[in-house]
Short mmCIF file of N, CA and C in Angstrom, two decimals:
data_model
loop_
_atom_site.label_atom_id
_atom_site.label_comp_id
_atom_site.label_asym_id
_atom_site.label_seq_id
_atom_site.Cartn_x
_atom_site.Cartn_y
_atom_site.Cartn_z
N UNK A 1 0.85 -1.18 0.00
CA UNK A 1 0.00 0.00 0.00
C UNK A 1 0.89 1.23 0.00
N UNK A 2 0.56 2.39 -0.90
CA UNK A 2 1.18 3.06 -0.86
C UNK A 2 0.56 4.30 -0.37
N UNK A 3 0.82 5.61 0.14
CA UNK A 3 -0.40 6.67 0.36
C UNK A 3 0.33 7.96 0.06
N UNK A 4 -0.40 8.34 -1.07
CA UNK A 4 -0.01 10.05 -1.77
C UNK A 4 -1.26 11.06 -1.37
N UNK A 5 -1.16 12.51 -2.07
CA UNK A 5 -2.09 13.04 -2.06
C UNK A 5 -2.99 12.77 -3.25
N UNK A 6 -4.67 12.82 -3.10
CA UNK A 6 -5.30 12.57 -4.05
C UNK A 6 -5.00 14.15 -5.27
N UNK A 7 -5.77 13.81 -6.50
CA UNK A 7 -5.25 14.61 -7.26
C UNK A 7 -6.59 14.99 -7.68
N UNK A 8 -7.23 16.13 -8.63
CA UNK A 8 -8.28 15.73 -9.19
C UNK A 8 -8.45 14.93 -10.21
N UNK A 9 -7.50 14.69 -11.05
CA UNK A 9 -7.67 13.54 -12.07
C UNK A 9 -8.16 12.24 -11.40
N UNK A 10 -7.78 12.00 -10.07
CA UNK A 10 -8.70 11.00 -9.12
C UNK A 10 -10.18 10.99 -9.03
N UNK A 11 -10.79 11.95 -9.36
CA UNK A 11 -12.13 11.95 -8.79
C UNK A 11 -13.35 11.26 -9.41
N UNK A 12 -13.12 10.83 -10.56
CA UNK A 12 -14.23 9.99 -10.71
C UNK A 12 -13.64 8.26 -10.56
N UNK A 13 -12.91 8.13 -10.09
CA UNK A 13 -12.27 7.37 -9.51
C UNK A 13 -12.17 6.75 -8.31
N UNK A 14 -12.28 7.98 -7.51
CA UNK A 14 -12.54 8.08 -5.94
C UNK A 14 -14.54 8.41 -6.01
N UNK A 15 -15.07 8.91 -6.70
CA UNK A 15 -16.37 8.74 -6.48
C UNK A 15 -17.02 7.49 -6.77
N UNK A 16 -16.69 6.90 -7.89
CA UNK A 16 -17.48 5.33 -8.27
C UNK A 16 -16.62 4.42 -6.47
N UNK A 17 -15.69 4.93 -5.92
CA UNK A 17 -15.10 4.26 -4.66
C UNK A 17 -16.47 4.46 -3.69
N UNK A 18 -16.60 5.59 -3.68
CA UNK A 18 -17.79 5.97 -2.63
C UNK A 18 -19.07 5.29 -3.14
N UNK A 19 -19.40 5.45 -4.02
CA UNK A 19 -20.56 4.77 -4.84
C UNK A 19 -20.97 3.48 -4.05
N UNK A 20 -19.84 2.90 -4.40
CA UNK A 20 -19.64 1.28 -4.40
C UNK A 20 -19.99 0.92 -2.66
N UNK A 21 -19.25 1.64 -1.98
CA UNK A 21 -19.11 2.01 -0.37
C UNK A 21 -20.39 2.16 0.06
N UNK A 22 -21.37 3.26 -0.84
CA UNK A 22 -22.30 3.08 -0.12
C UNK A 22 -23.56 2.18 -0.47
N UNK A 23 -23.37 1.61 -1.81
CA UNK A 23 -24.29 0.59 -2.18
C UNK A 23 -23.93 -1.30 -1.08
N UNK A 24 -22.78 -0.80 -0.46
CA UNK A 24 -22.17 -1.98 0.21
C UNK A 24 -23.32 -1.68 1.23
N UNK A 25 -23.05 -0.43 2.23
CA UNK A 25 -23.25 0.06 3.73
C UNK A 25 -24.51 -0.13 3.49
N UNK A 26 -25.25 0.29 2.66
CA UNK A 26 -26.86 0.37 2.33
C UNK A 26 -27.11 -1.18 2.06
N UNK A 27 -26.72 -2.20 1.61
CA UNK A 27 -26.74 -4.10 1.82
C UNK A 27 -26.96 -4.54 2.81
N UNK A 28 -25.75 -3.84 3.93
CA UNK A 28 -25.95 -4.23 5.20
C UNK A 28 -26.29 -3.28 6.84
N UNK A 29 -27.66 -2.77 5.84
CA UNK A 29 -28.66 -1.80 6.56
C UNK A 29 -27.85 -0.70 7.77
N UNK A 30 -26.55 -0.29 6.42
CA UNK A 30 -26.55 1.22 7.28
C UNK A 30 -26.46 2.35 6.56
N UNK A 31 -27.14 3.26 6.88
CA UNK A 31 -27.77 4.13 5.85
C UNK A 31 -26.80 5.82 6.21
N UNK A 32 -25.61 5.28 6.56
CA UNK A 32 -24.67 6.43 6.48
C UNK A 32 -24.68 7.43 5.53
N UNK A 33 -24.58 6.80 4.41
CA UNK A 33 -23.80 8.06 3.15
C UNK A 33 -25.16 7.89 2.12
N UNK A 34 -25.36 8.85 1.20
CA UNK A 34 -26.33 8.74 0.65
C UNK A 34 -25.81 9.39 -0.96
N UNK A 35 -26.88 10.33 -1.69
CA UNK A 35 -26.40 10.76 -2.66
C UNK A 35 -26.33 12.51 -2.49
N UNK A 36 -26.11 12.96 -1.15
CA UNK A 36 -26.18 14.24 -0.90
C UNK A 36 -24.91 14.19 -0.12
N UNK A 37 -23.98 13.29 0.77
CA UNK A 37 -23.05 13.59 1.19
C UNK A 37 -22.39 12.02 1.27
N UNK A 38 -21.17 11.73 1.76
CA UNK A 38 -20.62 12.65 0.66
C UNK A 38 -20.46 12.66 -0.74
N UNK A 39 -20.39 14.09 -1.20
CA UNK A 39 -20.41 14.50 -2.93
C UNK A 39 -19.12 14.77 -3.22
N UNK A 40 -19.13 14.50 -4.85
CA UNK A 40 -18.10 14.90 -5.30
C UNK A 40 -17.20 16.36 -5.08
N UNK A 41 -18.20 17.31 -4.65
CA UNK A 41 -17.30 19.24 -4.29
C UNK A 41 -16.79 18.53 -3.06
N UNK A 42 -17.10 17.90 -2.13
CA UNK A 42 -16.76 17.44 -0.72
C UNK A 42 -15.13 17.18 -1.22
N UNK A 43 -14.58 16.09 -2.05
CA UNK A 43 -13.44 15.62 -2.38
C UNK A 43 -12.69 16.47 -3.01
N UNK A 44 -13.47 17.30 -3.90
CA UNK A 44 -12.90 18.40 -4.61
C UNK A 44 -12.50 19.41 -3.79
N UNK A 45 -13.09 20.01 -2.67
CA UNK A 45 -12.46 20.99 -1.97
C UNK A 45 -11.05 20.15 -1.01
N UNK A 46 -11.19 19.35 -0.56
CA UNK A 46 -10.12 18.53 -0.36
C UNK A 46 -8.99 18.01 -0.69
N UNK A 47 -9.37 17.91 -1.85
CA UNK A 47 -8.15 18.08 -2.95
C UNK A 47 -7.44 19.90 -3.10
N UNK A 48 -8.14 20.43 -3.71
CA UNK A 48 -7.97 21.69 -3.45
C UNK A 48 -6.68 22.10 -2.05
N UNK A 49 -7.57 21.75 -0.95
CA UNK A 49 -7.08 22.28 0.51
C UNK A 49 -6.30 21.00 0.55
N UNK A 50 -5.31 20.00 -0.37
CA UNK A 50 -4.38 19.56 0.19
C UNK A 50 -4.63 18.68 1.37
N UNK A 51 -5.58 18.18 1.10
CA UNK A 51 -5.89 17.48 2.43
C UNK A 51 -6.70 15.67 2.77
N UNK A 52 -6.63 15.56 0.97
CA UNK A 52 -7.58 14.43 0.70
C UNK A 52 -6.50 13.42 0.15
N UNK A 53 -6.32 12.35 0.47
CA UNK A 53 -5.02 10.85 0.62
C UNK A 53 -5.62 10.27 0.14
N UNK A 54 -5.25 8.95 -0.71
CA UNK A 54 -5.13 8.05 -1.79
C UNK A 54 -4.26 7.12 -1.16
N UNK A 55 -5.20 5.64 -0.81
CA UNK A 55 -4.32 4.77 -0.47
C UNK A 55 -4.00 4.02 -1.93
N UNK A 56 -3.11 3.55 -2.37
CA UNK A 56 -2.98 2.82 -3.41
C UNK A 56 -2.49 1.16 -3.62
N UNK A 57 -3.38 0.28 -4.34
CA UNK A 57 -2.53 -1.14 -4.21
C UNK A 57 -2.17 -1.33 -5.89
N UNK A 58 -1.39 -1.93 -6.09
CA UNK A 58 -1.43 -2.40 -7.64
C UNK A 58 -1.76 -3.84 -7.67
N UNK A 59 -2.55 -3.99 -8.57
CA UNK A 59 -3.66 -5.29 -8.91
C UNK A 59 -3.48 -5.58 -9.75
N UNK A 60 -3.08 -6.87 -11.25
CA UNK A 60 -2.68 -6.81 -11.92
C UNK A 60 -2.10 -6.47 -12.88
N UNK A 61 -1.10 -5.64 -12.46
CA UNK A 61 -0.42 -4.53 -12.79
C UNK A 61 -0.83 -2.96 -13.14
N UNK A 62 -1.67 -2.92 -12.36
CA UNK A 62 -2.49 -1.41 -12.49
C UNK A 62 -3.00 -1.21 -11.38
N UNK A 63 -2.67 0.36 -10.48
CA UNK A 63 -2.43 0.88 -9.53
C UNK A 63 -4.28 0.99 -9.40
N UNK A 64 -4.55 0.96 -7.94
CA UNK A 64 -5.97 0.47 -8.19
C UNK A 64 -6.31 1.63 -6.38
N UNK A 65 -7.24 2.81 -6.18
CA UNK A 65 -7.22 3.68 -5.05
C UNK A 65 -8.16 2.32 -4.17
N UNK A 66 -7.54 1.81 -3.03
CA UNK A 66 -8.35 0.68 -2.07
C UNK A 66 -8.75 1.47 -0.98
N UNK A 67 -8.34 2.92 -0.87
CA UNK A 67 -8.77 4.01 0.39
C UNK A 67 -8.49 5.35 0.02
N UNK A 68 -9.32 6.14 1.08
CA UNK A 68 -9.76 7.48 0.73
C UNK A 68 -9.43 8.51 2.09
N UNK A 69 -8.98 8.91 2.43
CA UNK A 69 -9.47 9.53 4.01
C UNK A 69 -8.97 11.46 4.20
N UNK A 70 -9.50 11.80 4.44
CA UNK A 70 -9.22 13.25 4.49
C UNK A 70 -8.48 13.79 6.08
N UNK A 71 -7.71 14.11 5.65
CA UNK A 71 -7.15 14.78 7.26
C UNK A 71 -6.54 16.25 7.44
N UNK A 72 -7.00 16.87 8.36
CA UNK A 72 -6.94 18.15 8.57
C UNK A 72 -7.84 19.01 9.78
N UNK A 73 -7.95 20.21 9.74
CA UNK A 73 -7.90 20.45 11.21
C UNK A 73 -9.50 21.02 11.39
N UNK A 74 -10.28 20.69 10.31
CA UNK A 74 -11.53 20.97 10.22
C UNK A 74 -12.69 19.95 10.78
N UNK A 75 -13.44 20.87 11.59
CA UNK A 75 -14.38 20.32 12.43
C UNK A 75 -15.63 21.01 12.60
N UNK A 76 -16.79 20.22 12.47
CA UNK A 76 -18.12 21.13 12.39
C UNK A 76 -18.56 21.28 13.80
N UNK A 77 -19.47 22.83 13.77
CA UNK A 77 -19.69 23.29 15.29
C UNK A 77 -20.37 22.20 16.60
N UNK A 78 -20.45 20.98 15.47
CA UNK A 78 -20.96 20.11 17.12
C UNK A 78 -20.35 19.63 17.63
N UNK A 79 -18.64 19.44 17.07
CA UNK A 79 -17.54 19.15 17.96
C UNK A 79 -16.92 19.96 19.27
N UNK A 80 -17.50 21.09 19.19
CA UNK A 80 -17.80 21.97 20.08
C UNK A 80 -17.95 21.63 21.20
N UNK A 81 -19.36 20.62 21.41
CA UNK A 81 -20.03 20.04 22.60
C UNK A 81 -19.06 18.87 23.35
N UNK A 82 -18.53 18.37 22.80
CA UNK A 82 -17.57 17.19 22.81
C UNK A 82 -16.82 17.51 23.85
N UNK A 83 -16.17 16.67 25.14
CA UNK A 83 -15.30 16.86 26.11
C UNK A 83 -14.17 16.19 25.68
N UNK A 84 -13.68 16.96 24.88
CA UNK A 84 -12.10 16.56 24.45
C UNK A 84 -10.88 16.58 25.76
N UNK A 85 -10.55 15.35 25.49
CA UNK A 85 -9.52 15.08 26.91
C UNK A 85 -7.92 15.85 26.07
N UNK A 86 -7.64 15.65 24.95
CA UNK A 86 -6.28 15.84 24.73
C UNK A 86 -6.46 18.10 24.09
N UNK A 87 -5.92 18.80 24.88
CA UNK A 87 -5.67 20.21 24.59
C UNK A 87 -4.31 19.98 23.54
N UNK A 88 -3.65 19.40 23.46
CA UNK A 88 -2.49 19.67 22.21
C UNK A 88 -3.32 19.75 20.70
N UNK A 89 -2.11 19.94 19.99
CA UNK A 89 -2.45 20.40 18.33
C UNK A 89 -3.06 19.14 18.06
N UNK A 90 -3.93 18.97 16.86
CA UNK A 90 -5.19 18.03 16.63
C UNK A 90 -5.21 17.73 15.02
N UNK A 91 -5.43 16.59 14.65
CA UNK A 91 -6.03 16.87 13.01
C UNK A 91 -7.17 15.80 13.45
N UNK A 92 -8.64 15.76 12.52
CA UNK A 92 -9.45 15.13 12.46
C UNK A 92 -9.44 14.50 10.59
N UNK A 93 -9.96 13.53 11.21
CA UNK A 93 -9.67 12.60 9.86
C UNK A 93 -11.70 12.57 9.79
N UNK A 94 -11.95 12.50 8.30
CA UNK A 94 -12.79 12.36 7.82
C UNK A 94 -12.70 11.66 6.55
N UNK A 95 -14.06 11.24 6.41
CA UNK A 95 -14.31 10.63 4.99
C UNK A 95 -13.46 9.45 4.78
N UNK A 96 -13.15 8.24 5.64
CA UNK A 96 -11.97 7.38 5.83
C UNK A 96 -13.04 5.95 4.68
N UNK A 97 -12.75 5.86 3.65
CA UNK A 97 -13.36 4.60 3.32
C UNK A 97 -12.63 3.54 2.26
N UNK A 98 -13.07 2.55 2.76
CA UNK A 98 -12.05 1.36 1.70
C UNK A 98 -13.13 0.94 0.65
N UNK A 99 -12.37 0.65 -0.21
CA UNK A 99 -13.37 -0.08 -1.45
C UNK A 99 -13.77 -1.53 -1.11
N UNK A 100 -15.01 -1.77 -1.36
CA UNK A 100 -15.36 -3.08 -1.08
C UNK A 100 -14.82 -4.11 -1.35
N UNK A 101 -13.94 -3.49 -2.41
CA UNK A 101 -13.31 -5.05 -3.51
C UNK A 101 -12.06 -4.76 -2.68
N UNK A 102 -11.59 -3.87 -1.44
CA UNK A 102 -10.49 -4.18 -1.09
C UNK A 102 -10.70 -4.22 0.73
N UNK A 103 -12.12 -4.51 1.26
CA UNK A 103 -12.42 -4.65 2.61
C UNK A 103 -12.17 -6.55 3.27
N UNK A 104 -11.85 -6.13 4.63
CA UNK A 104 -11.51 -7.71 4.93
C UNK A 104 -9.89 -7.83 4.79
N UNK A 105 -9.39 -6.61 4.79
CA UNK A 105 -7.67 -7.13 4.25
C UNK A 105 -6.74 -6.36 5.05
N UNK A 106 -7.85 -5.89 6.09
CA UNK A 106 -6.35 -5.25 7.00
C UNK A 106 -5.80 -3.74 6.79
N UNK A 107 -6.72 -3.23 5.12
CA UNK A 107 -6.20 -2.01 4.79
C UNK A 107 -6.64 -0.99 5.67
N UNK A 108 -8.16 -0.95 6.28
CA UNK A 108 -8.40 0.04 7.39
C UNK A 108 -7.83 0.16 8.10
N UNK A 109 -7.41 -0.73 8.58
CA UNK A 109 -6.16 -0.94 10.04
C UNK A 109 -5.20 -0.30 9.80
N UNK A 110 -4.59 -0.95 8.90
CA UNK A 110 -2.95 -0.32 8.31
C UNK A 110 -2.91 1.64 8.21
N UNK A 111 -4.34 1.53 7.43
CA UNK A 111 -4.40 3.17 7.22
C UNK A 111 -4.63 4.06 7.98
N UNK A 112 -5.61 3.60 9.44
CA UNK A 112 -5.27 4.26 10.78
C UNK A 112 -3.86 4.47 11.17
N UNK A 113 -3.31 3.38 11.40
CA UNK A 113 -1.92 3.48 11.66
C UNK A 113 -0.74 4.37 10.75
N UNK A 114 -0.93 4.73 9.65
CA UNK A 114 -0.45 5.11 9.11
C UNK A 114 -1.07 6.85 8.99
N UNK A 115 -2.11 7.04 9.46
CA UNK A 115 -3.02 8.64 9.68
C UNK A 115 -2.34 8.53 10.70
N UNK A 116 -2.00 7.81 11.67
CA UNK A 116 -1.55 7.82 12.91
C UNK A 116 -0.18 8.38 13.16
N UNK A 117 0.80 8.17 12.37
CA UNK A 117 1.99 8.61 12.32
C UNK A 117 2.22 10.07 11.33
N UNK A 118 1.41 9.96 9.98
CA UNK A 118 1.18 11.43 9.61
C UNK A 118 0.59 12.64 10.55
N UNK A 119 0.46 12.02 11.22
CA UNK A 119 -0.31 13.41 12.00
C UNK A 119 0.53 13.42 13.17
N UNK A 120 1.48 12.85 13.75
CA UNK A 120 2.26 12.86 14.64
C UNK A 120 3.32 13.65 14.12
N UNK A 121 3.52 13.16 12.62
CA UNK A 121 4.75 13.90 11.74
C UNK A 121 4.70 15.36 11.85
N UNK A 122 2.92 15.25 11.72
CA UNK A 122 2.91 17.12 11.49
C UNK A 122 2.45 17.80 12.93
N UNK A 123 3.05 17.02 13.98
CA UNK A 123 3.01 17.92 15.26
C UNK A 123 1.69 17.37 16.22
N UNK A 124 0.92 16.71 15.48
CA UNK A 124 -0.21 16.68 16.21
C UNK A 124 -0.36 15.65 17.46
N UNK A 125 -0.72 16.14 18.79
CA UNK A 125 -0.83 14.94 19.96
C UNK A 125 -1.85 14.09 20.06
N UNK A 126 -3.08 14.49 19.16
CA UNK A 126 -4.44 13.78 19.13
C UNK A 126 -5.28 13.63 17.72
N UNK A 127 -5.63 12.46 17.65
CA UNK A 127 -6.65 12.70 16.28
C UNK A 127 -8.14 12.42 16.54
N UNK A 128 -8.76 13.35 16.22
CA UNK A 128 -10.55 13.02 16.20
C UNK A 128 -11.31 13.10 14.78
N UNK A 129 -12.66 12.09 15.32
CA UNK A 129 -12.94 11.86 14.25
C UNK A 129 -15.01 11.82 14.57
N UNK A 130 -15.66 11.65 13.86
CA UNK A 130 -17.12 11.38 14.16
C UNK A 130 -17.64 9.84 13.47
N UNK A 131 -18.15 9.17 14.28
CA UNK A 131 -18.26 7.99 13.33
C UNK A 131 -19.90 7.43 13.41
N UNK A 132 -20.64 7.22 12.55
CA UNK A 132 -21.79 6.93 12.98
C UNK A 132 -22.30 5.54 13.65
N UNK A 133 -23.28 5.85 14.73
CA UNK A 133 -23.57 5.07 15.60
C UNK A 133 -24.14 3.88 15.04
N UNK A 134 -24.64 3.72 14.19
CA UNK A 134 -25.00 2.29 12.96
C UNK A 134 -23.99 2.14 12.74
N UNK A 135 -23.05 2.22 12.44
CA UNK A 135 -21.69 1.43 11.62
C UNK A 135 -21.44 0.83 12.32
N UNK A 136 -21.32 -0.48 12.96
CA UNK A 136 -20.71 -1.80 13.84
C UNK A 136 -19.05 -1.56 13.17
N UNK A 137 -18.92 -1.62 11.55
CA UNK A 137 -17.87 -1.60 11.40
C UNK A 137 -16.81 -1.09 11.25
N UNK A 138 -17.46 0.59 11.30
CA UNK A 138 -16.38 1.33 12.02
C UNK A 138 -16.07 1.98 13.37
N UNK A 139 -17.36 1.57 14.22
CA UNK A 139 -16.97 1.72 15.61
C UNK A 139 -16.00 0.46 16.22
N UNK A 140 -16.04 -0.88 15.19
CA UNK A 140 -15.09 -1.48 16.33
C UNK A 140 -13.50 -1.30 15.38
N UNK A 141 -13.29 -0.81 14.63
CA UNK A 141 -11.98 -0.77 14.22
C UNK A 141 -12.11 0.64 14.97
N UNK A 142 -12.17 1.64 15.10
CA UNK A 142 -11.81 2.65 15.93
C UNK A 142 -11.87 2.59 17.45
N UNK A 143 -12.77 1.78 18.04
CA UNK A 143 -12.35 1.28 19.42
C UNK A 143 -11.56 0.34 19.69
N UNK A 144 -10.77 -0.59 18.53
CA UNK A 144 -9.58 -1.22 18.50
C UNK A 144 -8.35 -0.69 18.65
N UNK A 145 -8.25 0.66 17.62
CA UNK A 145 -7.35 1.55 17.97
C UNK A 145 -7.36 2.30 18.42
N UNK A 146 -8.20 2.08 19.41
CA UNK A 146 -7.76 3.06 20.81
C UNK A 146 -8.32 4.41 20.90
N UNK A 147 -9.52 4.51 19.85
CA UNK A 147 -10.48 5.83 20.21
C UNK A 147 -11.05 5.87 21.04
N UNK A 148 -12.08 6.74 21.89
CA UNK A 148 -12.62 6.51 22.91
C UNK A 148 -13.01 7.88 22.85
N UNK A 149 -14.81 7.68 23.09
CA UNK A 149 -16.21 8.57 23.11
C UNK A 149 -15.58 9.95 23.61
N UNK A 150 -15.99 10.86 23.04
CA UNK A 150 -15.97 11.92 23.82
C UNK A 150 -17.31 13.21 23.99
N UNK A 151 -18.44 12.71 23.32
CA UNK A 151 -19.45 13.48 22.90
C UNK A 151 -20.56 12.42 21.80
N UNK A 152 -21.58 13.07 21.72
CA UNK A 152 -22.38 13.15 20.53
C UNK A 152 -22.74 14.21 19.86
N UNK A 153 -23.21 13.87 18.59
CA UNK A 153 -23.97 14.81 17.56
C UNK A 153 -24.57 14.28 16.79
N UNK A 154 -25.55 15.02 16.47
CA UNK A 154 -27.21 14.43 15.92
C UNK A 154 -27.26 15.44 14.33
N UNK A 155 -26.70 14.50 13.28
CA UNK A 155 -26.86 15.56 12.09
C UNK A 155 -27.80 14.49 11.14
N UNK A 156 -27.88 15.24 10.09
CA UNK A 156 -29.03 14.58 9.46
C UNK A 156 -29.80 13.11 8.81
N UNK A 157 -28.30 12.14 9.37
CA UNK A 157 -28.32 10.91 9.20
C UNK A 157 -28.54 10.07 10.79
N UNK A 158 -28.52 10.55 11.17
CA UNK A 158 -28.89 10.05 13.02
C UNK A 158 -27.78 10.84 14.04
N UNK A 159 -27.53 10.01 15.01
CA UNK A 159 -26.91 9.99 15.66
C UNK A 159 -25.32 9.60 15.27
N UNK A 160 -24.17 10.45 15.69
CA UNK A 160 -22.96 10.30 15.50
C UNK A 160 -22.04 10.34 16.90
N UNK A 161 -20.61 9.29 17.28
CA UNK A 161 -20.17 9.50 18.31
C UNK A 161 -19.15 10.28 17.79
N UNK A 162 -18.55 11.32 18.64
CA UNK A 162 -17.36 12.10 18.25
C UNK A 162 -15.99 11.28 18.95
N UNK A 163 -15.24 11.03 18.74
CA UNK A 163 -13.69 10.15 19.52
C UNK A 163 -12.44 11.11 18.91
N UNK A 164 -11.92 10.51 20.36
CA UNK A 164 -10.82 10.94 20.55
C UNK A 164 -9.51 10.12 20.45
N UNK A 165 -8.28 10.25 19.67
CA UNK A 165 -7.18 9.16 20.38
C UNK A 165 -5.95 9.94 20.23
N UNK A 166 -5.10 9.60 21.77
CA UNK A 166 -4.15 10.43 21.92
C UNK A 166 -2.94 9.86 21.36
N UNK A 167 -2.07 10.86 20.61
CA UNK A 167 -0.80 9.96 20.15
C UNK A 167 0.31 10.44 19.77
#
């Protein structure tokens, strides 16, 4: 696995990724992502602001994006409410998703760990993130690595936990 910045020549690339992601999540009745978020300007301003990663595998000899995740220091006002334990410098990771044709393989894991050390690189003591309370499968890979609750927020898809992990 390799991890660069995404480019826009990525983006319909990285959107049929999301596509796919959420025709998976919507199979197994979680109704996270829809066709209003996230959108393609979402990735595009991300790209833009330098801030949107490209995990990459090569698959029969052609480089193939198996993850997506955005990191940076942007956070919407309901993180606000949140009792954040760590006061040092912070990045929050958003929009973290693997392609279906590459889930089951360890790449989520790897790519925490690897957000994990980029953001240490760039100074930061803590990373937060919001994850929704339906996802079984990304609340237990983030309570594997060591996130832990710090709040809720209620936006237009239900209920979301906000976490924290210090590092």
């Amino acid at each position: 696995m390799t991890y660069r910045f995404a480019a826009e020549s990525d983006l319909d690339e990285i959107c049929s990724l999301i596509k796919s992601a959420i025709a998976k999540m919507d199979s197994c009745g979680i109704p996270q992502w829809d066709e209003i978020y996230p959108a393609r300007e979402d990735f595009l301003n991300d790209i833009k602001s330098n801030s949107l990663f490209a995990g990459e595998v090569c698959e029969d000899g052609k480089n193939r994006i198996a993850v997506i995740y955005a990191l940076n220091k942007d956070c919407d006002e309901e993180y606000k409410k949140a009792d954040w334990q760590c006061s040092g410098d912070y990045r929050v990771i958003h929009r973290l998703c693997v392609h279906p044709d590459f889930q089951n393989r360890g790449i989520a894991r790897k790519t925490m760990e690897h957000i994990e050390n980029q953001a240490e690189a760039l100074g930061a003591k803590c990373l937060r993130l919001d994850v929704f309370s339906k996802n079984p499968f990304s609340l237990r890979l983030y309570e594997h690595a060591g996130y832990y609750k710090t709040g809720e927020a209620n936006w237009r898809k239900g209920l979301f936990y906000l976490m924290e992990k210090k590092i």
